[in-house]
Coordinates of C-alpha atoms in Angstrom, one line a residue:
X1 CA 132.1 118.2 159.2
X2 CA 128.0 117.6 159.6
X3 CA 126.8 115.7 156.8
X4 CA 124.5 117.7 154.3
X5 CA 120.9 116.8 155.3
X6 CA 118.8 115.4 152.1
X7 CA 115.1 114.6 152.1
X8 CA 113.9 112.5 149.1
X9 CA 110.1 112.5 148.8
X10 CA 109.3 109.0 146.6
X11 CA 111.0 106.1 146.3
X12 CA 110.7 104.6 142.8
X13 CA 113.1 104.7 139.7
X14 CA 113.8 108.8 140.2
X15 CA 115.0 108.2 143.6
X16 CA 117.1 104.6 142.5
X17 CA 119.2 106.6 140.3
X18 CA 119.5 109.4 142.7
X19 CA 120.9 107.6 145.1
X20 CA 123.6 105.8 142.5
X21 CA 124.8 109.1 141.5
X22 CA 124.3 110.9 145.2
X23 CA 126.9 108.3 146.8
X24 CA 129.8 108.6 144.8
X25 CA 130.7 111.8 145.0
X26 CA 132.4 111.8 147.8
X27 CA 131.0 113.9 150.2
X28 CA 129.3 112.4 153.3
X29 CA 125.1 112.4 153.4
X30 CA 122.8 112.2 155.4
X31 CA 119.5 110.6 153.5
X32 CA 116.0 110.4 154.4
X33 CA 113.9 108.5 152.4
X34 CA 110.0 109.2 152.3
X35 CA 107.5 106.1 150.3
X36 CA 103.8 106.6 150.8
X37 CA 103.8 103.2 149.8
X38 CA 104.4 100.2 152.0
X39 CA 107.2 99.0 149.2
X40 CA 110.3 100.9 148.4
X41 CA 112.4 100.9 145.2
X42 CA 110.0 99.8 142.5
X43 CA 107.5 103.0 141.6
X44 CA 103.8 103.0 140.3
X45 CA 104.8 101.7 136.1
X46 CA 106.6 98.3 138.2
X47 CA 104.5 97.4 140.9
X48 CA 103.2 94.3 141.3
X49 CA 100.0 95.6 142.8
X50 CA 99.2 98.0 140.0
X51 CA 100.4 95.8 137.0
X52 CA 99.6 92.4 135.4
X53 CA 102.9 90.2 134.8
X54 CA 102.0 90.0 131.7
X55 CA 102.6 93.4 130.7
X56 CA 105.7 94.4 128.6
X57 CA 108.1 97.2 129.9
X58 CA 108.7 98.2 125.7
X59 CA 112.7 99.3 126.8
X60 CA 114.8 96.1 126.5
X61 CA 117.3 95.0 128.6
X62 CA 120.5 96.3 127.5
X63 CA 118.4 99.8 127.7
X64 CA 117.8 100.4 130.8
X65 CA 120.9 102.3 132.6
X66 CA 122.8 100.1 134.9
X67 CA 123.1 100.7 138.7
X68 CA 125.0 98.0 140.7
X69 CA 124.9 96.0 137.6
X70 CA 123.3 95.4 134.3
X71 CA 119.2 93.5 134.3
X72 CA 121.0 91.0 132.2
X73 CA 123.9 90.3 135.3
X74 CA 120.5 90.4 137.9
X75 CA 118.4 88.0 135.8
X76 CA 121.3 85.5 135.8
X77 CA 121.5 85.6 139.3
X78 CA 118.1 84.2 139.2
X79 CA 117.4 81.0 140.5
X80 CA 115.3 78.3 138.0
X81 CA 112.0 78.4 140.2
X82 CA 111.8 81.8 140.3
X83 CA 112.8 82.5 136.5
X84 CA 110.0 80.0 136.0
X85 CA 107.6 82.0 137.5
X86 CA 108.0 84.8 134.5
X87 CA 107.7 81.7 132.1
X88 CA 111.0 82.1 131.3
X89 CA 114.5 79.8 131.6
X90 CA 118.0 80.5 131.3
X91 CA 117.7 80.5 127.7
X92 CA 115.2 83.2 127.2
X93 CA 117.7 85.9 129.0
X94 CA 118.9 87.8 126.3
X95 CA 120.3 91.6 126.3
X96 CA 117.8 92.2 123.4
X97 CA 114.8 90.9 125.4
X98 CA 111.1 92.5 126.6
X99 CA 110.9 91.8 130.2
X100 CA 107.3 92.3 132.2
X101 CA 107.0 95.5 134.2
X102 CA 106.8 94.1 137.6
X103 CA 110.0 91.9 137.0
X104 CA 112.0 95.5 136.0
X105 CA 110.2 96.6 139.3
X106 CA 111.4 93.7 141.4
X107 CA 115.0 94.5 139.5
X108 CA 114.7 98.1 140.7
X109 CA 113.5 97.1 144.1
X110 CA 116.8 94.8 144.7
X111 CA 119.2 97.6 143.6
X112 CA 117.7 100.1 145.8
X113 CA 118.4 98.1 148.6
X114 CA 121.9 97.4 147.5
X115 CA 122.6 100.7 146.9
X116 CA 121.5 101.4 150.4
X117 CA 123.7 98.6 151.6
X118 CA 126.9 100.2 149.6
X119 CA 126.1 103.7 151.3
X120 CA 126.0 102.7 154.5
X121 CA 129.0 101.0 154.0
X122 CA 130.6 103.8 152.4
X123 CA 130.4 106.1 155.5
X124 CA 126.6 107.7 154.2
X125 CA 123.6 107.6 156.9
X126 CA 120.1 106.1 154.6
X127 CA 116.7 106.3 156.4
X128 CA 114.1 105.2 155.2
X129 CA 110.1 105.8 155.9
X130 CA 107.3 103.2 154.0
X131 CA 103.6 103.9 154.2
X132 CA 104.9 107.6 155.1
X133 CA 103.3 109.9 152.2
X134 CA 104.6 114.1 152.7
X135 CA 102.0 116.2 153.7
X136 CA 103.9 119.5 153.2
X137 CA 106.8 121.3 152.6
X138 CA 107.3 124.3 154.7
X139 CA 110.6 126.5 153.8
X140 CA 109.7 129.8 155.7
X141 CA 109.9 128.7 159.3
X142 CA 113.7 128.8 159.4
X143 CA 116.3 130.2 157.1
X144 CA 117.8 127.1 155.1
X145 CA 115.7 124.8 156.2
X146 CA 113.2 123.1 154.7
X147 CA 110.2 121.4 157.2
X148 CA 108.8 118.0 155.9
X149 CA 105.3 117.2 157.7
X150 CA 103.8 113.6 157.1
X151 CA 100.8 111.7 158.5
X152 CA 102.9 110.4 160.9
X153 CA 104.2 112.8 163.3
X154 CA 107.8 111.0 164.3
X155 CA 108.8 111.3 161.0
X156 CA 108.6 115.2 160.6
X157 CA 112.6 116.2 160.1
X158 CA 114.1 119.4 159.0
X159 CA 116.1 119.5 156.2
X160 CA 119.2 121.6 154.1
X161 CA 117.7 120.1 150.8
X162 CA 114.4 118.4 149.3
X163 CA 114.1 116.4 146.3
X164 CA 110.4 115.9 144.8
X165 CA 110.8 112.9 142.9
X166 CA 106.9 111.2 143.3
X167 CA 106.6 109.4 139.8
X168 CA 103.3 109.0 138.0
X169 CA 100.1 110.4 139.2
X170 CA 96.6 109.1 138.1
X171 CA 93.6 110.7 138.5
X172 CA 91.1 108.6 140.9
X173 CA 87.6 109.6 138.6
X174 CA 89.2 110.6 135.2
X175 CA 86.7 112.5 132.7
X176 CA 86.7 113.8 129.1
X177 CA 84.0 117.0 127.9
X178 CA 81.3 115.3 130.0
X179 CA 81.7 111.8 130.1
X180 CA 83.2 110.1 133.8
X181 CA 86.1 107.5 132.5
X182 CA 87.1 104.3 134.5
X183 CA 90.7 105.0 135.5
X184 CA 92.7 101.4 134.0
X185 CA 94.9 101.0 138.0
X186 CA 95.1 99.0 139.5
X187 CA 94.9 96.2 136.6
X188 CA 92.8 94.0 138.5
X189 CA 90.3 96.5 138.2
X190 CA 89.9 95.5 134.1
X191 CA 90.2 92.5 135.1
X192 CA 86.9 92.3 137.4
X193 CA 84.9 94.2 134.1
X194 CA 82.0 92.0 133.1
X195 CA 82.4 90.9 128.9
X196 CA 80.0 94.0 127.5
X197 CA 81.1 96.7 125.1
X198 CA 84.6 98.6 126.3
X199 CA 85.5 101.2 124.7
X200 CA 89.1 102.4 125.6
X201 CA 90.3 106.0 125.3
X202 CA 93.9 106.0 123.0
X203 CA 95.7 103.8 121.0
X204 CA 99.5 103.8 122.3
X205 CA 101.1 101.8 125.1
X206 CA 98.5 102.1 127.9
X207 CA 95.9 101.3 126.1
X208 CA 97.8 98.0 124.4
X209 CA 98.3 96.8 128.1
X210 CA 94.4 98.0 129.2
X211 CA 94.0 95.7 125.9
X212 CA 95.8 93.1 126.5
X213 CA 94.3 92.9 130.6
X214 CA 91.3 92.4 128.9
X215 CA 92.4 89.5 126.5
X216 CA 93.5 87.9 129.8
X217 CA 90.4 88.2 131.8
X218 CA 88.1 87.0 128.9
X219 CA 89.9 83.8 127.6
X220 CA 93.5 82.5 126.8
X221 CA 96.2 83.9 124.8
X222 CA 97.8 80.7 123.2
X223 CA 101.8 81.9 122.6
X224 CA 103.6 78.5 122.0
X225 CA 103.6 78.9 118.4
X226 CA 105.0 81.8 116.2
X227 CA 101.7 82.9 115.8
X228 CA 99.2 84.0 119.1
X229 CA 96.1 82.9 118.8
X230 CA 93.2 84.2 121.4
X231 CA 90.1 81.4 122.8
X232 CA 87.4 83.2 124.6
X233 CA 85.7 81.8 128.0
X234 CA 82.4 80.4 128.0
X235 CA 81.4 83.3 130.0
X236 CA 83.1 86.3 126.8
X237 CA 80.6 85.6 124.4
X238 CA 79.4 89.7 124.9
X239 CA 82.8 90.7 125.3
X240 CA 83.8 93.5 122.0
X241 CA 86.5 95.9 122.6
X242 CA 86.8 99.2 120.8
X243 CA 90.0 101.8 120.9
X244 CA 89.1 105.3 120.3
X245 CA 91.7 107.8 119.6
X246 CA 92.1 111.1 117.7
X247 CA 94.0 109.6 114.3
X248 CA 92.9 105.7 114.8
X249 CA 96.2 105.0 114.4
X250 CA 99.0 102.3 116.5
X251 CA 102.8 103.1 117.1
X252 CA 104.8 100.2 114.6
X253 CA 106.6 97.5 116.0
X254 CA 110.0 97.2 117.8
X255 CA 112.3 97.3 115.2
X256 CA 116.2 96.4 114.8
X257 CA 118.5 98.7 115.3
X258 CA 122.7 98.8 116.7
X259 CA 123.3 99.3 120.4
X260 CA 125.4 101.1 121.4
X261 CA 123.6 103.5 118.8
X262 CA 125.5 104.6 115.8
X263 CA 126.3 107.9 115.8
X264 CA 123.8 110.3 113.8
X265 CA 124.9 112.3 110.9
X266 CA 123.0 115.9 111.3
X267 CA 121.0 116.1 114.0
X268 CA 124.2 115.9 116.4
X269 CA 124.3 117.4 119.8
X270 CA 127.4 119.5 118.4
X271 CA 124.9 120.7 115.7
X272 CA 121.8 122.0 117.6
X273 CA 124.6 123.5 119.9
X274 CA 125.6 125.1 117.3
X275 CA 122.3 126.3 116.5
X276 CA 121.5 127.3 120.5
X277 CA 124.5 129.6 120.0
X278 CA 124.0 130.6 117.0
X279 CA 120.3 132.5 118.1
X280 CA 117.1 131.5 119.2
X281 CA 114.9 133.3 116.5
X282 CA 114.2 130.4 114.0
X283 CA 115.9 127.8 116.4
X284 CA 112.8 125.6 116.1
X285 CA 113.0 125.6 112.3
X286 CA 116.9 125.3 112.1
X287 CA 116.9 122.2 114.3
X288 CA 113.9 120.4 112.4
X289 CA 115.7 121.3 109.0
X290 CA 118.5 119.3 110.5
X291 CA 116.3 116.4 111.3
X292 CA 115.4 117.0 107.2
X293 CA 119.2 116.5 106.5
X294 CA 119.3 113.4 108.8
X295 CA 116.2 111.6 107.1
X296 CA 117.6 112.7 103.9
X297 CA 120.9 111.1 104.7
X298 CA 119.2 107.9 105.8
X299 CA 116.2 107.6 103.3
X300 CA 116.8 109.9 100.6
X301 CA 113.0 109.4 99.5
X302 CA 111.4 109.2 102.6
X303 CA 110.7 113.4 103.2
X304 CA 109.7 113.2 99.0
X305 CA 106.9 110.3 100.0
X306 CA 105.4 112.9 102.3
X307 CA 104.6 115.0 100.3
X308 CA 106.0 118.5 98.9
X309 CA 105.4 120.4 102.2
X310 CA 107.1 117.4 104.4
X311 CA 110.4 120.1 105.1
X312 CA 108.1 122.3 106.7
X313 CA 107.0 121.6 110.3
X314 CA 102.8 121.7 109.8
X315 CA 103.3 120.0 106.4
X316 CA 106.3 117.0 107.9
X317 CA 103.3 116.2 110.7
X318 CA 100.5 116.2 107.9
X319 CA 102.5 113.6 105.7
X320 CA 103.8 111.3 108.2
X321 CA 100.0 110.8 109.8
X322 CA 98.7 111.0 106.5
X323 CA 101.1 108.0 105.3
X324 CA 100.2 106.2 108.3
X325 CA 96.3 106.8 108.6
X326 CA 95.9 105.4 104.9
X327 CA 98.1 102.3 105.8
X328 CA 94.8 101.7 107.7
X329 CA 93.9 100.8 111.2
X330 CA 94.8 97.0 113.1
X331 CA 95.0 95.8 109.1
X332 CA 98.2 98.1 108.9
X333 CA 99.0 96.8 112.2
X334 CA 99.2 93.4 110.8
X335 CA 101.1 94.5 107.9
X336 CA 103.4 96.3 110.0
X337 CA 104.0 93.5 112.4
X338 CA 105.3 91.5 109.5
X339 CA 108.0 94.1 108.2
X340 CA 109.2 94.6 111.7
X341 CA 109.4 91.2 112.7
X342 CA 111.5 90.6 109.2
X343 CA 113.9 93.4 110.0
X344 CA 114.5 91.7 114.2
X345 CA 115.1 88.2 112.0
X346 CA 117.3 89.9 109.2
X347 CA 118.8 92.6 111.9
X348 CA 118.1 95.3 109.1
X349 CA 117.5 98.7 110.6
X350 CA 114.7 100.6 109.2
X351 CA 116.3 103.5 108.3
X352 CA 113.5 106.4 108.5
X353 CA 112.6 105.0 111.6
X354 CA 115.8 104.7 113.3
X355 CA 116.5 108.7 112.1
X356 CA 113.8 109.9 114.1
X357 CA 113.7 107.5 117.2
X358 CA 117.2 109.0 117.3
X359 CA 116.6 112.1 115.8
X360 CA 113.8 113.7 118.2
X361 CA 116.3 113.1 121.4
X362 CA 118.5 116.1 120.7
X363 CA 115.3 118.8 120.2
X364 CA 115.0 118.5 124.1
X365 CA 117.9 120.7 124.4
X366 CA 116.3 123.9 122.6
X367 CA 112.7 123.2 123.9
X368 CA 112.7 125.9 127.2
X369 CA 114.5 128.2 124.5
X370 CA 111.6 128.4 122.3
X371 CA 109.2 131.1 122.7
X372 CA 105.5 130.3 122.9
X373 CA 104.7 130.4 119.3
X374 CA 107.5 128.0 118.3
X375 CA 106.5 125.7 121.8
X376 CA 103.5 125.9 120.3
X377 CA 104.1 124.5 116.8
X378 CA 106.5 121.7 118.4
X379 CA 104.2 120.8 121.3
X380 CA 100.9 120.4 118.3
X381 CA 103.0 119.0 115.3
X382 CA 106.4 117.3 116.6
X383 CA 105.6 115.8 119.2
X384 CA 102.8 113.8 118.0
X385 CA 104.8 112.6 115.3
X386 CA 107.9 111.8 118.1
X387 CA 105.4 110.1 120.2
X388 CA 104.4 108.0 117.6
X389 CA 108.2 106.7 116.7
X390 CA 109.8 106.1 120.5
X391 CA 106.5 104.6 121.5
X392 CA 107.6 101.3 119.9
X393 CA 105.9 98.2 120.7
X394 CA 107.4 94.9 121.9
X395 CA 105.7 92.2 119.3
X396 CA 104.8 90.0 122.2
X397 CA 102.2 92.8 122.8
X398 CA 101.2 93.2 119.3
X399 CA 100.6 89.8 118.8
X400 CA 98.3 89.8 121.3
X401 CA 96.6 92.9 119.8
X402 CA 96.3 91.2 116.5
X403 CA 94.6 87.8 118.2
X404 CA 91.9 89.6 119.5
X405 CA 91.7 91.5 116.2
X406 CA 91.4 88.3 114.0
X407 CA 89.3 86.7 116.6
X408 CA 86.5 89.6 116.1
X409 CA 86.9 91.0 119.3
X410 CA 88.7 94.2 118.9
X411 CA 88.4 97.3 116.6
X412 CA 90.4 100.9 116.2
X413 CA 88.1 103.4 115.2
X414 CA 89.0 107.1 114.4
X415 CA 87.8 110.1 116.2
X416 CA 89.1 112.4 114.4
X417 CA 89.4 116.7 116.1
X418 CA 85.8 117.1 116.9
X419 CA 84.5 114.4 118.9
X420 CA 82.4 115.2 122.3
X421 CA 82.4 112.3 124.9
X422 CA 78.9 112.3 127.4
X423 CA 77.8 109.9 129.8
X424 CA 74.0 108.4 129.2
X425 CA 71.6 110.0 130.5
X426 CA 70.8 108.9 134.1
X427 CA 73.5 106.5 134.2
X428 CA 75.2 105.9 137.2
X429 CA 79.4 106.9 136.4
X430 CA 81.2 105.9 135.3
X431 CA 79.3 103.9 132.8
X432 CA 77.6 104.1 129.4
X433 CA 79.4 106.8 127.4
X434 CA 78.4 108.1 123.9
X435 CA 80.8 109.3 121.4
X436 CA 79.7 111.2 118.5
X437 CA 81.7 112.0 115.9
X438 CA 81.4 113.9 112.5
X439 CA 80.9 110.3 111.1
X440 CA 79.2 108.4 113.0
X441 CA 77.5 108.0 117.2
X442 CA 79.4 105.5 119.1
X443 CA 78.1 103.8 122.1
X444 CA 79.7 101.6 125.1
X445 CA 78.9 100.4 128.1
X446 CA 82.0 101.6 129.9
X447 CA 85.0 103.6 128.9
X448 CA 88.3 103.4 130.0
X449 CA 90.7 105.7 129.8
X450 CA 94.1 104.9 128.5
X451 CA 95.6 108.5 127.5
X452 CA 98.9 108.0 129.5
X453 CA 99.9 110.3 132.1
X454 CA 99.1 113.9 131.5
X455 CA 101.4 116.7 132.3
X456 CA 100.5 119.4 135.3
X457 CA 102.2 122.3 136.4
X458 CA 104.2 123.4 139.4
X459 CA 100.9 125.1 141.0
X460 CA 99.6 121.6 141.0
X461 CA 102.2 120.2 143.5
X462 CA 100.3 118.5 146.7
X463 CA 102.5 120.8 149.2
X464 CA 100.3 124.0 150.3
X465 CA 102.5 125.7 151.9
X466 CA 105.4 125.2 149.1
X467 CA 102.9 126.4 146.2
X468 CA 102.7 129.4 148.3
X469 CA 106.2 130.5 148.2
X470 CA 106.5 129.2 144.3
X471 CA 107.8 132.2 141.6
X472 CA 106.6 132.2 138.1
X473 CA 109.0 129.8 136.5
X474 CA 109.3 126.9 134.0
X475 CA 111.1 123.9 135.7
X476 CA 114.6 123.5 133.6
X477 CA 117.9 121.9 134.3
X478 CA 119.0 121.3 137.0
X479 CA 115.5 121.5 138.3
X480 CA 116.0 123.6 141.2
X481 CA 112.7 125.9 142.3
X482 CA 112.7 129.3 142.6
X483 CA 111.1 130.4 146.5
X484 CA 110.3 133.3 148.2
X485 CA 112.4 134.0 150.8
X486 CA 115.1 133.6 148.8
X487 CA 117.1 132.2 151.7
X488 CA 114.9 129.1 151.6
X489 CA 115.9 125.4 151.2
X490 CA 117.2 124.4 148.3
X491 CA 114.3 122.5 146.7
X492 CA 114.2 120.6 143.9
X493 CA 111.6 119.0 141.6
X494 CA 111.2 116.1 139.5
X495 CA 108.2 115.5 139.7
X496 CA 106.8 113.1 136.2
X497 CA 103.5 115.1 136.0
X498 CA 105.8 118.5 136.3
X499 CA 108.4 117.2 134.4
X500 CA 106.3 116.5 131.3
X501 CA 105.4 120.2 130.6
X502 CA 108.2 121.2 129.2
X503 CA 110.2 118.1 128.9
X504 CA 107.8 115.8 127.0
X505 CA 110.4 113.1 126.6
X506 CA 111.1 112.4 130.4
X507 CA 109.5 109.5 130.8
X508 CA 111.6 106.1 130.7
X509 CA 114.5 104.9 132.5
X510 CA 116.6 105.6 130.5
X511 CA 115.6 109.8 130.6
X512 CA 115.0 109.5 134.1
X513 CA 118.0 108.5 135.0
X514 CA 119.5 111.4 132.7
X515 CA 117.7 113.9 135.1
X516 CA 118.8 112.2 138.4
X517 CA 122.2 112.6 137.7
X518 CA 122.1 116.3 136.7
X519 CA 120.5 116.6 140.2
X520 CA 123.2 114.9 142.0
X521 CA 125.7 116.7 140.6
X522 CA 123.9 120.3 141.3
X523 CA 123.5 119.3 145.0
X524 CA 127.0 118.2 145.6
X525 CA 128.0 121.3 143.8
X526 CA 129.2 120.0 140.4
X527 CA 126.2 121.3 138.3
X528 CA 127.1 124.2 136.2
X529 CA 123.9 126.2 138.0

């Protein structure tokens, strides 16, 4: 029997995982591999070319799915020299531990070969194209087929089956209202910025690492001690940093918590099952008064320190930010720092916490249920406050944060809803950018922007003559796309940018190898459609 022909466009995490769940099903493939980049395996968040080492990947080991083996099992395979050149030793691997991104990446990058190697092995035929990026997908010229064109002309093949899996997508000249924005990759770009007044764009993960890049390229982060300290280069002295988002606000600190998880109490996947069968008028509402029950089980005054609307949706996402914006800023962030730092030492699991980092996973099954109005209320007051809690930072990062904070270098400032962003007038973009809001007029030389990746829609796929044969559709499980002719290809998409529109907690290992496998096991016929 032929094998079943499979192009997969991207070679990063997606495709990593794909290829662990593709190859042991049984059936025979045939694999083609397409990487615009010279590199295979590792993917844009891991790159060495992209990142700084010093830059935290905030899932720790034990959290990140294993493929041939566990990060721990790979990082004791490591020889001394090479450990040494992450500043670490044998004593510093730990299953609990923050590891920089491009060290996941050259983790990632290893397995992918290996799993190549235990494919080939296995009876399955792996090609490979680097430097190769997809041009187009054409699905009309024969019945079944799909027709992947590339920049280089030996590698067009026909296909039975596609699988979109390009990871994050950054835009070259990024701009908010009217202001041009300094995109913050490659990091050695931030690094090259002369010391002048930076404002960065958000206040969550990307912009901590755009922070910390800058700490780096300015003067010395001193971490022997259990307290970092920050010393400025001669050359810094007109170095001042500024972090503009909407609230003003920081996620907290990694905090502890048991893993394996414990099991939740209300908010299980039997119960918003439960729900889904149940109906899907009031879903939205039925599920969050769930999560009520959860929090109340956990931290019986937690809901009650929100505030008497906090078991209604708008009023839960009014208390929680209101209870953190009045913490305060980096202050709170150094406050913070010390209560999360006490429950790693004690291993005491804040409770509230751990209810809705766990809590917020098991709304993604009702989210392409919801109509528009209840999309609407999640996608404007949930997921903020979600975002917020999963975002957790590892405290090497804070620390950092909090030097440049007690050195004077670095404020958080609050935007608040009705902020317009322009460029000066005259000035050359990107470069001086004024911010006005309803308090105050901000101004700075440059601006980065540090919002994260942004979600786009199916329409915005770089394959012309695909888009063209695209139905109206939301991309769900198992991520198959709807064409015309209906005897197409089968093509499917998972796409980050795509991903995130209606499944805003994609991102991550640990999710993305959740959607890999549901792929795998549609194309080899085990999906349940």
């Amino acid at each position: 029997m032929t094998p079943a022909t499979l192009a997969i466009i991207g070679a990063g995490p997606t495709t990593v995982y794909l290829l662990k769940h593709l190859i042991g099903r049984g059936q025979k493939l045939d694999i083609t591999i397409y990487e615009a980049g010279p590199e295979a395996g590792k993917g844009m968040p891991y790159r060495e070319e992209i990142n700084a080492d010093y830059m935290l990947c905030n899932a720790f080991s034990r959290e990140i799915p294993e493929l041939t083996r566990q990060l721990i099992d790979w990082l004791e395979t490591r020889p001394k020299y090479e450990l040494s050149q992450w500043e670490l030793s044998e004593h510093d691997i730990s299953a609990r531990a923050f590891y920089p991104r491009v060290l996941i990446g050259e983790f990632l990058h290893d397995e992918f070969h290996a799993l190549i190697d235990q494919a080939r092995a296995s009876g399955h035929k792996i090609s490979l194209h680097t430097s190769t990026p997809v041009t187009d997908i054409d699905v009309t010229s024969k019945p079944g087929q799909a027709l992947l064109l590339t920049r280089d002309a030996a590698a067009d093949a026909e296909f039975d089956a596609v699988i979109i899996a390009t990871g994050h997508s950054w835009p070259e000249n990024p701009h908010i209202d009217e202001a041009d924005l300094l995109s913050p990759w490659p990091a050695t770009r931030l690094e090259s910025l002369a010391p002048q007044h930076i404002g960065i764009l958000g206040s969550s993960l990307s912009a901590i690492d755009v922070v910390a890049a800058l700490g780096h390229a300015h003067g010395t982060f001193d971490e022997s001690g259990d307290h970092v300290r920050w010393t400025p280069n001669d050359a810094a002295s007109g170095l001042r940093i500024t972090m503009v988002s909407r609230m003003g606000i920081m996620p907290e600190g990694d905090f502890y918590y048991p893993f394996p998880y414990q099991p939740l109490t209300c908010i299980t996947k039997a119960a918003v099952a439960r729900e889904i069968e149940q109906r899907t008028d009031g879903l939205l509402a039925r599920v969050f008064d769930l999560l009520c029950q959860e929090l109340d089980h956990a931290d019986p005054s937690y809901l009650e320190h929100l505030g008497p609307d906090a078991r209604t949706i708008p009023g839960f996402s009014q208390g929680y930010f209101r209870h953190r914006q009045e913490l305060g800023g980096l202050e709170a962030v150094e406050r913070d720092f010390a209560e999360t730092r006490q429950s790693m030492r004690k291993r005491q699991t804040i409770a509230h916490r751990y209810a809705l980092l766990r809590g917020h996973e098991n709304f993604d099954a009702i989210l392409r249920r919801l109509d528009d109005a209840d999309w609407e209320l999640f996608h404007d007051e949930l997921m903020p406050v979600f975002a917020d809690c999963y975002a957790a930072v590892p405290h090497l990062s804070l620390s950092r944060i909090i030097a440049l904070h007690q050195a004077g270098i670095l404020k958080l400032v609050a935007t608040g809803d009705d902020a317009s962003f322009e460029n000066s007038s005259g000035a050359k973009t990107p470069g001086p950018v004024t911010v006005t809001t309803a308090d105050a007029t901000l101004q700075f030389d440059i601006m980065i922007d540090a919002r994260g990746q942004p979600p786009a829609s199916l329409a915005d796929l770089p394959f012309k003559s695909l888009s063209q044969t695209l139905t109206t559709q939301d991309l769900r499980a198992p991520f198959k796309l709807k064409l015309q002719p209906q005897n197409a290809a089968k093509i499917y998409c998972l796409a980050m940018p795509q991903l995130l529109e209606r499944h805003p907690f994609a991102q991550g290992l640990v999710n993305v190898a959740e959607l890999a496998e549901v792929v795998a096991q549609d194309f080899c016929g085990e999906g349940r459609g």
